[in-house]
Coordinates of C-alpha atoms in Angstrom, one line a residue:
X1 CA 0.0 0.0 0.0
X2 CA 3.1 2.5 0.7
X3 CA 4.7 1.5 -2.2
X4 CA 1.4 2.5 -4.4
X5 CA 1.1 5.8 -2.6
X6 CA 4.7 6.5 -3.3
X7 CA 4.3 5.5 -7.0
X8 CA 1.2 7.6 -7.2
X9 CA 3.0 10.8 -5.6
X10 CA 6.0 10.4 -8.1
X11 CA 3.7 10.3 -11.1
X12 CA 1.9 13.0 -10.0
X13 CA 5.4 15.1 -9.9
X14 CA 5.8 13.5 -12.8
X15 CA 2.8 15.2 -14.4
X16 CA 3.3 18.9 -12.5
X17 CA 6.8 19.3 -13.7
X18 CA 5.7 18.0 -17.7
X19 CA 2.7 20.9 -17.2
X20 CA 5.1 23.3 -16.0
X21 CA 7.8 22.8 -18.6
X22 CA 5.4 22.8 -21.0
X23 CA 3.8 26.7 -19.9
X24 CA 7.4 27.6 -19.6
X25 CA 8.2 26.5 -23.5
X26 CA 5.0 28.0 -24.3
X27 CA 5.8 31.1 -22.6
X28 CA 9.1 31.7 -23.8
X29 CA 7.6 30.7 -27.2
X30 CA 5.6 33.7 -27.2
X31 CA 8.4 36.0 -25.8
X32 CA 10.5 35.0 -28.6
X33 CA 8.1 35.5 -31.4
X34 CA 7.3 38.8 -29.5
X35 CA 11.3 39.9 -29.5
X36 CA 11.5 38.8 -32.7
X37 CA 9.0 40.9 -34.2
X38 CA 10.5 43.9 -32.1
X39 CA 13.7 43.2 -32.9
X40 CA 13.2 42.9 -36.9
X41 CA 10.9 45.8 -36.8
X42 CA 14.1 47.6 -34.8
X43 CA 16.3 46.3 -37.1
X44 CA 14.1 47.9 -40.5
X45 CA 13.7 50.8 -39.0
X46 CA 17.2 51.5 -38.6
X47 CA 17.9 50.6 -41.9
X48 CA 15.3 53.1 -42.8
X49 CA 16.6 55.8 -40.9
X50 CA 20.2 55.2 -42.5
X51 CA 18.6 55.4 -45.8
X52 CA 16.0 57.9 -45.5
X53 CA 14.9 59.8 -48.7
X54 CA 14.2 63.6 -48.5
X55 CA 12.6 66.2 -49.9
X56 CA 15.4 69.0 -50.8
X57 CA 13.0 71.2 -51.5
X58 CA 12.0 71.6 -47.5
X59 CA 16.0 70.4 -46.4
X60 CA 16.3 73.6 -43.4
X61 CA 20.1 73.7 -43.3
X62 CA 22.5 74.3 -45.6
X63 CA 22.8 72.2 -48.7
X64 CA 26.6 72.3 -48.3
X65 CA 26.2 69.5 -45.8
X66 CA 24.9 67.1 -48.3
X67 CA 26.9 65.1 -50.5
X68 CA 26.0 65.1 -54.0
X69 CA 27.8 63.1 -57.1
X70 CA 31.1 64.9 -58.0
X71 CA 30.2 63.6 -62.0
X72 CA 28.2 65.9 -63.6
X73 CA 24.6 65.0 -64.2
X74 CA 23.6 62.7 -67.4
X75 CA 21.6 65.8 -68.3
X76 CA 23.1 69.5 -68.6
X77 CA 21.4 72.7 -68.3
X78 CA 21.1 75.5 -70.5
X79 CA 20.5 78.2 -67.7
X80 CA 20.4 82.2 -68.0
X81 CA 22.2 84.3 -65.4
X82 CA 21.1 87.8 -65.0
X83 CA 23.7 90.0 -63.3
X84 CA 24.4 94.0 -62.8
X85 CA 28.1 93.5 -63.4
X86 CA 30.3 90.8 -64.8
X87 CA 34.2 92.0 -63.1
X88 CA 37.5 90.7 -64.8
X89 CA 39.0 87.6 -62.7
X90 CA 41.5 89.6 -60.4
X91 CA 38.9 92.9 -59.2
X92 CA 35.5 91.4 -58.1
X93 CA 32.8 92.4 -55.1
X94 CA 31.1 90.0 -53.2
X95 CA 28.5 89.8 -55.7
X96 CA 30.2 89.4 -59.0
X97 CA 32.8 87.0 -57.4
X98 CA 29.9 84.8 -56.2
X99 CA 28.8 85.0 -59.7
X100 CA 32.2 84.3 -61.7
X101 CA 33.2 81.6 -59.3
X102 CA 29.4 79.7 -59.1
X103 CA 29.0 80.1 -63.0
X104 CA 32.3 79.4 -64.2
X105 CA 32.2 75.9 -62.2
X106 CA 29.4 75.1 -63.7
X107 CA 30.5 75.6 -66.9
X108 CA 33.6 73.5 -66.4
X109 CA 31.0 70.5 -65.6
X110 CA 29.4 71.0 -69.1
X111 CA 26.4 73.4 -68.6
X112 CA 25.6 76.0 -71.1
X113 CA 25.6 79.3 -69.6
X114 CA 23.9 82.9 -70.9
X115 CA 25.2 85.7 -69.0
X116 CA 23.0 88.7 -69.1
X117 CA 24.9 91.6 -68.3
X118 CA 26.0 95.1 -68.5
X119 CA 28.4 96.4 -71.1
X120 CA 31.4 97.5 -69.1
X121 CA 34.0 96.2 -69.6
X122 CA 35.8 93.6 -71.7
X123 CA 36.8 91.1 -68.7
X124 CA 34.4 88.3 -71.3
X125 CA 37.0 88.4 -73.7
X126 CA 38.7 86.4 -71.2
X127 CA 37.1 83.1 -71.5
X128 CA 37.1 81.7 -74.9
X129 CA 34.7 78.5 -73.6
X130 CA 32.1 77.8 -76.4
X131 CA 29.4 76.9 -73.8
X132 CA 29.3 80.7 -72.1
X133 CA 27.5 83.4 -73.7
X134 CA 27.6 86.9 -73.0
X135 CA 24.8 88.6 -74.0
X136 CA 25.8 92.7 -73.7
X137 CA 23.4 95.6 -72.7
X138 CA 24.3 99.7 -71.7
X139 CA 23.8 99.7 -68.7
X140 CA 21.2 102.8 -67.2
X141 CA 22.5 106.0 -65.4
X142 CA 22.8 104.1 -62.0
X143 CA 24.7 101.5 -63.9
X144 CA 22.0 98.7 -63.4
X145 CA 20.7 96.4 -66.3
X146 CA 18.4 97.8 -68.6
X147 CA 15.3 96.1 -67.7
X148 CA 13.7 96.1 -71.1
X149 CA 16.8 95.7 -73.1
X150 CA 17.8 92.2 -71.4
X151 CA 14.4 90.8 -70.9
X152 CA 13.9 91.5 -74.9
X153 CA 17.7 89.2 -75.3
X154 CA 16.3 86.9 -73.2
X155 CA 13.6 86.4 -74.8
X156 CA 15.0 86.7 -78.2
X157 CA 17.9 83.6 -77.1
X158 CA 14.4 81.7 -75.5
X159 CA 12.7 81.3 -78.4
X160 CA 15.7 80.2 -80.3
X161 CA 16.5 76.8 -80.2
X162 CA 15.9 75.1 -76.9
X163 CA 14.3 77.0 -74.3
X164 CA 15.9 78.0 -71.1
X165 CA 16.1 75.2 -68.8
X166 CA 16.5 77.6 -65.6
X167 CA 17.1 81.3 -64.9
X168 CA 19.2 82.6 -62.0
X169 CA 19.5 86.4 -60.9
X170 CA 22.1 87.6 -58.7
X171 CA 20.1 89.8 -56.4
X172 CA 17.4 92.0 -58.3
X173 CA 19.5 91.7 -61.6
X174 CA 16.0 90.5 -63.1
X175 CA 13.6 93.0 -61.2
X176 CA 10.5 91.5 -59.6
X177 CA 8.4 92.6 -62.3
X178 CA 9.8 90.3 -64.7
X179 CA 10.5 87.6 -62.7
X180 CA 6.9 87.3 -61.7
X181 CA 6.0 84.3 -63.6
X182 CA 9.1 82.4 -64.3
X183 CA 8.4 79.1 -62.1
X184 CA 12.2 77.4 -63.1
X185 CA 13.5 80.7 -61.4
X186 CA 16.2 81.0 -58.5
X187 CA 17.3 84.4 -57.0
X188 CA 20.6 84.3 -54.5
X189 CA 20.2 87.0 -52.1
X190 CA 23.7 88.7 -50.9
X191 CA 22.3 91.4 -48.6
X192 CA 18.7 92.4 -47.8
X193 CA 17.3 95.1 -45.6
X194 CA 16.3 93.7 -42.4
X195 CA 19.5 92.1 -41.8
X196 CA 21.0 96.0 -42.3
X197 CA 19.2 96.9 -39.8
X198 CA 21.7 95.6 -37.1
X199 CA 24.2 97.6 -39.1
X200 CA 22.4 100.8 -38.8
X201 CA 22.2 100.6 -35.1
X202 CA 25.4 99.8 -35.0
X203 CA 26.4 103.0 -36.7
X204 CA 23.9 105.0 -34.7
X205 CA 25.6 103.9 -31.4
X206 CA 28.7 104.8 -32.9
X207 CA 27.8 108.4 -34.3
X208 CA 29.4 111.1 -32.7
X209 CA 27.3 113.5 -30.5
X210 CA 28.4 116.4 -32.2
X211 CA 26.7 114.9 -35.8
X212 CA 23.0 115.2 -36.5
X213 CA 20.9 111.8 -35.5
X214 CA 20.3 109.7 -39.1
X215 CA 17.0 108.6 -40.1
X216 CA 18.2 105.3 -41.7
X217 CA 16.6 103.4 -39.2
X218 CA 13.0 104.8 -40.1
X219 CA 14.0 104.5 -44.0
X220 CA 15.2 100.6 -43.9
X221 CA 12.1 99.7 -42.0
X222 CA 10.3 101.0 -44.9
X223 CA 12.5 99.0 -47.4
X224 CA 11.7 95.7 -45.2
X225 CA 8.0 96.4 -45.5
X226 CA 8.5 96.9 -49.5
X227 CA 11.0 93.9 -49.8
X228 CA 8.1 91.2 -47.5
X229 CA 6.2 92.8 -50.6
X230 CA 7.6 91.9 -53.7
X231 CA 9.6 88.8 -52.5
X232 CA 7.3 86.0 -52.8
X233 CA 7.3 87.2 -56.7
X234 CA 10.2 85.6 -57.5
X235 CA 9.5 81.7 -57.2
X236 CA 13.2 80.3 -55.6
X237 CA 15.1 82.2 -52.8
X238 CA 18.8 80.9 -52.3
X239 CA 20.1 82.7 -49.1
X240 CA 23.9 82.7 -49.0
X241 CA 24.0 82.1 -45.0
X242 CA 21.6 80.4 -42.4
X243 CA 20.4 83.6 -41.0
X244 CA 19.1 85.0 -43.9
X245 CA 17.6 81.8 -44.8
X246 CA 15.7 82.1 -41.2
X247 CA 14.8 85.7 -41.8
X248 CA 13.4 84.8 -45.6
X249 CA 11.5 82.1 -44.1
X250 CA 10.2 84.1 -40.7
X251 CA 10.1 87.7 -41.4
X252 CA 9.6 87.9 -44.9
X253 CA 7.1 84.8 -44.4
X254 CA 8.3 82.8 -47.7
X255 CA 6.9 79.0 -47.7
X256 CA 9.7 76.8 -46.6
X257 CA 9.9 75.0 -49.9
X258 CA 10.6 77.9 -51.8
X259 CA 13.9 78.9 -49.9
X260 CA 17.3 77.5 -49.7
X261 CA 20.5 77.8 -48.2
X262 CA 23.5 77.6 -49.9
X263 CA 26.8 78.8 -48.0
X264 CA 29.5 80.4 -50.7
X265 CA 32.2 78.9 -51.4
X266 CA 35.6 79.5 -52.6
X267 CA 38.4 78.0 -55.2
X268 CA 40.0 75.1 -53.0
X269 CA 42.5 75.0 -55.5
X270 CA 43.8 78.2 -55.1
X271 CA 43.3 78.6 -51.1
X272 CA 44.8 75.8 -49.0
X273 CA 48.0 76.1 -46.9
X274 CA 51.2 76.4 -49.0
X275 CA 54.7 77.3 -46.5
X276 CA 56.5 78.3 -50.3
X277 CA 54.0 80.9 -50.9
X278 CA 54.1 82.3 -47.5
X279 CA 57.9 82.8 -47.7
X280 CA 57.6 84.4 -51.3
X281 CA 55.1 86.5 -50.1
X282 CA 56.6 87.7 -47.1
X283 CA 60.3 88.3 -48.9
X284 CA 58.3 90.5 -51.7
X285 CA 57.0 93.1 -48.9
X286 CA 59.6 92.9 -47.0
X287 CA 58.0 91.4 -44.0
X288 CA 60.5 90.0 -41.1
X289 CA 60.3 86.2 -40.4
X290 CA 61.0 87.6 -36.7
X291 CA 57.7 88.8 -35.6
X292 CA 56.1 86.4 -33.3
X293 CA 52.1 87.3 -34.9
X294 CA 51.2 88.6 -37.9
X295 CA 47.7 89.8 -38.4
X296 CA 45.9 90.3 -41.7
X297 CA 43.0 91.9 -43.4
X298 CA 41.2 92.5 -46.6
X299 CA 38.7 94.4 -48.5
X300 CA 37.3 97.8 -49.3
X301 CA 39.2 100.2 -46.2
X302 CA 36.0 101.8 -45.4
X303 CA 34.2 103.4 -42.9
X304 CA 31.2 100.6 -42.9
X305 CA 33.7 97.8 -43.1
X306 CA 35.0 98.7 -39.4
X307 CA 38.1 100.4 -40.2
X308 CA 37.7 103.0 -37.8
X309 CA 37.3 101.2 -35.2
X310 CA 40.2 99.1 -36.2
X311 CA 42.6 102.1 -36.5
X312 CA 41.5 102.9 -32.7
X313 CA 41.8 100.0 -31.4
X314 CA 45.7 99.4 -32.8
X315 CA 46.5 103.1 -31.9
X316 CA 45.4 102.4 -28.5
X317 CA 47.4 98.9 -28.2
X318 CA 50.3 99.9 -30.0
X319 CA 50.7 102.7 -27.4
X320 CA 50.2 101.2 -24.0
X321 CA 52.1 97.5 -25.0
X322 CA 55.5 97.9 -26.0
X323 CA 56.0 94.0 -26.3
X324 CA 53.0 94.0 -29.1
X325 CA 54.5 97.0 -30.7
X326 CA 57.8 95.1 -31.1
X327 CA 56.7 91.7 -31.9
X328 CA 53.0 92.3 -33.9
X329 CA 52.8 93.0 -38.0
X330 CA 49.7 93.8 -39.1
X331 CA 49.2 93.4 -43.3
X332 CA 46.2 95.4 -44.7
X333 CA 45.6 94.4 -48.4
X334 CA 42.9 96.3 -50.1
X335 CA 42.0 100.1 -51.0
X336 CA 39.8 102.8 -50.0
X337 CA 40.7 106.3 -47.5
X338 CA 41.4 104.4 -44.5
X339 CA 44.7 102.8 -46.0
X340 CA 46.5 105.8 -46.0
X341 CA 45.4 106.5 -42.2
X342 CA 46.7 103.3 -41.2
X343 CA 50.0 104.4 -42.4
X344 CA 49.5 107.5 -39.6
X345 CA 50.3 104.1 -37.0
X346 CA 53.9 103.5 -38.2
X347 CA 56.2 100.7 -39.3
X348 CA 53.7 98.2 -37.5
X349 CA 51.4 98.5 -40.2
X350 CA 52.1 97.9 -43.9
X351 CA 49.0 98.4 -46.3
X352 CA 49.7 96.5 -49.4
X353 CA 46.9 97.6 -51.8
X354 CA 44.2 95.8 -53.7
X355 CA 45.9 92.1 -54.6
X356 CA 45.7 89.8 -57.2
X357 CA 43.6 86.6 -56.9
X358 CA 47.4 84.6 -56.9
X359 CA 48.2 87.1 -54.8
X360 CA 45.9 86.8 -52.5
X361 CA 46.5 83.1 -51.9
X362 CA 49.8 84.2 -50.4
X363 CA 48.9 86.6 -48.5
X364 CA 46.5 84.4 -46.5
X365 CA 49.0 82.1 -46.0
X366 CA 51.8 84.7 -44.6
X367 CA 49.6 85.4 -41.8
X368 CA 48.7 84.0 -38.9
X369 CA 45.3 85.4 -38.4
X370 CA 42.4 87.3 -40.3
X371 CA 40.7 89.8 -38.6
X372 CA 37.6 91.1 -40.5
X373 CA 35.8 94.6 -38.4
X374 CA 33.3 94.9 -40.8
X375 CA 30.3 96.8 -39.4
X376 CA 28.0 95.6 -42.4
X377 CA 25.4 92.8 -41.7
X378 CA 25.0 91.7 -45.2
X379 CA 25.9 88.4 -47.0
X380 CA 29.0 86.0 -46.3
X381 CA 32.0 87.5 -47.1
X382 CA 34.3 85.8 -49.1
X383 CA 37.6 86.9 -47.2
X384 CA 36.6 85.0 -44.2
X385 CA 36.1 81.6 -45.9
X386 CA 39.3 82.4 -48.3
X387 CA 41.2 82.6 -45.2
X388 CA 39.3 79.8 -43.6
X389 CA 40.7 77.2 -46.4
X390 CA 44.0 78.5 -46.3
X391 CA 44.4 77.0 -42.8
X392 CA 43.6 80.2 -41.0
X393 CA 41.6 81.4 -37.8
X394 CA 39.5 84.2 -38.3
X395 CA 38.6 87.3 -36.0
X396 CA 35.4 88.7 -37.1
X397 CA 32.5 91.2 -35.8
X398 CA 29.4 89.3 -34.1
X399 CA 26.9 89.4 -37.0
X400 CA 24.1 87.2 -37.1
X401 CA 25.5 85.4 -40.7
X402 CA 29.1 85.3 -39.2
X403 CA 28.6 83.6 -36.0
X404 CA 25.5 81.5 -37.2
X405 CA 27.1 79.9 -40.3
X406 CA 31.0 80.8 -40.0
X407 CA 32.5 81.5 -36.7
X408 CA 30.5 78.7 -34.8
X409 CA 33.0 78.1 -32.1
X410 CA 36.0 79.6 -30.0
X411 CA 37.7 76.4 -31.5
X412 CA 38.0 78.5 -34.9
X413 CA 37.9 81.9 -33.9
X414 CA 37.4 85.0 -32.1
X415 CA 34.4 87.5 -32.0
X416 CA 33.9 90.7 -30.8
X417 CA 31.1 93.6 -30.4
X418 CA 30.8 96.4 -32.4
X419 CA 33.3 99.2 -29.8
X420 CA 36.7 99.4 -29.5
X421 CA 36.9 98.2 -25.8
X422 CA 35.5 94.4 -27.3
X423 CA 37.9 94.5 -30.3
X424 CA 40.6 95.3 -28.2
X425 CA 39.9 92.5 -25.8
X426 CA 39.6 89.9 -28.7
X427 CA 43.6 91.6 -29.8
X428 CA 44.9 91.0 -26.8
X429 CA 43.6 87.4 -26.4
X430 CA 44.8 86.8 -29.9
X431 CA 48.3 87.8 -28.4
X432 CA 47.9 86.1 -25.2
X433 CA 47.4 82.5 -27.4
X434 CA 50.3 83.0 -29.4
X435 CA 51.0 81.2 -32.5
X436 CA 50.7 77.7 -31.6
X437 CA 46.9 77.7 -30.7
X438 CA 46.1 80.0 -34.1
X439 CA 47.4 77.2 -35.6
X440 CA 45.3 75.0 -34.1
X441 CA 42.2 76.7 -34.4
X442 CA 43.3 77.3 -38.1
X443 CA 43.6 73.5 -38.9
X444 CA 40.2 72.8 -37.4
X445 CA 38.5 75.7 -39.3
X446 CA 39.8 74.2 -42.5
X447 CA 38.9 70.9 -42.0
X448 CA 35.3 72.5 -41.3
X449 CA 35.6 74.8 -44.4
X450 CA 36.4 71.4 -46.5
X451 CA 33.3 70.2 -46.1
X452 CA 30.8 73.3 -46.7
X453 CA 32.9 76.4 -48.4
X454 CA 34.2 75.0 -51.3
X455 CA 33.6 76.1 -54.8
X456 CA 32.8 72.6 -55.8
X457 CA 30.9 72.2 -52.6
X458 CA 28.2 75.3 -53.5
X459 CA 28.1 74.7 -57.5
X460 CA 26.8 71.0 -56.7
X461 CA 24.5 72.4 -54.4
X462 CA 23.6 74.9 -56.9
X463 CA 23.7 72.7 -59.8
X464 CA 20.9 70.1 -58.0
X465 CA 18.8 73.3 -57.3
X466 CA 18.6 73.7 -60.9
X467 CA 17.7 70.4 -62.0
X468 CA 15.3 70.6 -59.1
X469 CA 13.5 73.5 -60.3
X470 CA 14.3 72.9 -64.5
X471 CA 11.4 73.8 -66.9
X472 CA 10.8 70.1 -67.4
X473 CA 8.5 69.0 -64.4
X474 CA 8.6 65.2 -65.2
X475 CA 12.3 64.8 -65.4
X476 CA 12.9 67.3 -62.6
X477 CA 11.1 64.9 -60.4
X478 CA 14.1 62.4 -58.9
X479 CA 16.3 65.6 -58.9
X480 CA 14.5 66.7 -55.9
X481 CA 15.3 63.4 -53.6
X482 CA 18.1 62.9 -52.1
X483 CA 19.0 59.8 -50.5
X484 CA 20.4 60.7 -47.3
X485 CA 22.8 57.9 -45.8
X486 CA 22.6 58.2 -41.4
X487 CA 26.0 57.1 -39.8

């Protein structure tokens, strides 16, 4: 009887532990197939996410951060540029050097070009390619286009042959009123009037008491009010540094998918770090290889590029630090009324004149740092990212477009307010790093201005804008993706 009761109890055990294996297996069964299903739907989502299509159209940042083919396109564009002033290579603003440097590129990657522009000079004879075009107008009394003469050219070359595939205008080179209903039209903005606002505050702050108050404030609020106008007339807005691209989109209340940021870039090939040209340049001006810190700038020597404030700052320094005044150059290349008073400040300061694009590329690289006062809040300027490429830290105003899309960190450069007590500061903590950190700072700032101010960087941009926006809708379609590849 004991033995039955104990063979009873041990197949009962029996029994419990086969029952609780078998909700354990069934358990674990459903965890797994549950995990599974996370885990795979993890696992394509990633993959997603690594290849995630987007629209460029509505991309918020700068399209210098993408990567697009370095081959040109299978199809090429016949595009019309409209522009006040086309300069010789060597003597170019902001403007026209954005437009020889942009267009040209694109014409080395096999585009047809029309350049629509004013009759002044003969810098066109200087490029023999058979896929640019100048097409030649007077210009009017202000030196603009002719607004009827080009748009009757334009039409003229339109109807000839094949159509335009897009049209660019370098600020209002093609007014509004033309421009109205082009649909395959982009216009690159280089300056508008609320970000000169900051500027004109910044000049009223610095007016003299003695000097009647200016009513430029009350005069560009009224060209903001008439620029939110006519605007949204043209159908593409490229704005040459994320703050203007925020402004466009905020202020002047332009849908999203109608404007684009496209930094400027500059000729890699002719700005990067070369030690020869740095010697040759400094044994031409006679500039001793014994100073521990040379500073540099460039550009018009105007009031409204900060040269006052430049020439009292280095008259104060150069006075109360005789260790600066033994062991600082500064090189001024450029022209304009405030060269020949920097020449007041002594052997400290040698002002070079307006150089040479060649020229230029040596200068850059015989100094150790660019400092750039301007008091204008308009556009990117070209001299910063020059300098950026050539290995070099900058020293710039805190402007919106300077410290939003150039000067980013104290790991590139320096920034100062708009007085002489703040640019004086940012001098003597330039002196106080010495030469070893500049050139940290400068090899970190290049390897940053690799990836977004490049001349090849902004045409490819440029050049998938175009194809975006090209007269023919259906092939235009997959020009406007962009595959973007996370991690």
């Amino acid at each position: 009887m004991a033995n039955d009761q104990r063979n009873l109890f041990n197949f009962r055990y029996c029994c419990c532990v086969l029952v609780f294996l078998s909700t354990f297996s069934s358990i674990s069964f459903l965890y797994w197939s549950h995990c599974s299903k996370c885990c795979y739907s993890e696992i394509q989502t990633a993959v997603q996410e690594q290849n995630r299509t987007i629209n460029l159209l509505t991309y918020p940042s700068a399209w210098n951060n993408l990567n697009f083919p370095s081959k040109p396109p299978a199809r090429l564009l016949k595009v019309a540029l409209f522009v006040k002033k086309w300069p010789d290579k060597h003597h170019a603003g902001g403007l026209e050097r954005h437009a020889t440097t942009l267009h040209l590129t694109l014409v080395e990657r096999g585009h047809e070009l029309h350049i629509f522009t004013t009759a002044s000079s003969n810098s066109f004879m200087e490029y023999p390619m058979s896929n640019l075009k100048f097409h030649l107008s007077k210009p009017t009394a202000a030196g603009y286009l002719d607004q009827a003469g080009v748009w009757k050219q334009f039409q003229t070359e339109n109807s000839t042959g094949r159509a335009f595939d897009v049209i660019h205008t370098e600020s209002v080179g093609l007014m509004h009123t033309r421009a109205r209903d082009l649909t395959n039209l982009a216009v690159s903005w280089h300056g508008i009037a609320y970000e000169s606002i900051h500027s004109d505050i910044i000049q009223e702050l610095l007016r003299s008491p003695d000097k009647p108050q200016s009513n430029l404030l009350t005069q560009r609020a009224k060209k903001v009010v008439e620029e939110v106008r006519f605007f949204p007339r043209y159908a593409h807005h490229v704005a040459t540094s994320d703050h203007v691209g925020d402004v466009l989109k905020r202020i002047y209340m332009i849908p999203e998918d109608r404007v684009h940021i496209i930094l400027n870039g500059v000729y890699e090939g002719v700005f990067k770090p070369d030690a020869l040209k740095a010697k040759v340049f400094k044994s031409k001006f006679g500039i001793p290889q014994s100073k521990a810190l040379v500073l540099g700038m460039a550009g018009r020597l105007v009031k409204d590029k900060g040269h006052p404030l430049m020439f009292q700052a280095l008259k104060q320094i150069l006075k109360e630090n005789s260790t600066i005044r033994d062991n600082v150059m500064v090189l001024v290349a450029g022209d304009g009324p405030w060269g020949e008073r920097y020449k007041e400040l002594g052997s400290n300061l040698l002002v070079l004149g307006p150089l040479e694009q060649a020229e230029l590329a040596g200068f850059y690289n015989a100094i150790d740092i660019l400092v750039n006062p301007t008091l204008r809040a308009q556009g990117l300027d070209h001299t910063l990212l020059e300098a950026v490429l050539t290995g070099k830290p900058l020293m710039a105003t805190k402007l919106a477009s300077i410290t939003e899309s150039v000067i980013v960190s104290k790991e590139i450069g320096y920034t100062f307010s708009p007085n002489v007590p703040s640019l004086k500061k940012a001098l003597y903590e330039v002196w106080e790093d010495g030469r070893v950190i500049l050139e940290k700072k400068g090899q970190l700032a290049r390897e940053r201005g690799l990836k977004l101010y490049t001349a090849t960087k902004m045409a490819a941009a440029y050049e998938r804008l175009f194809l975006c926006i090209a007269h023919d809708r259906e092939y235009r379609r997959d020009y406007c993706k962009y595959q973007q590849q996370v991690g």
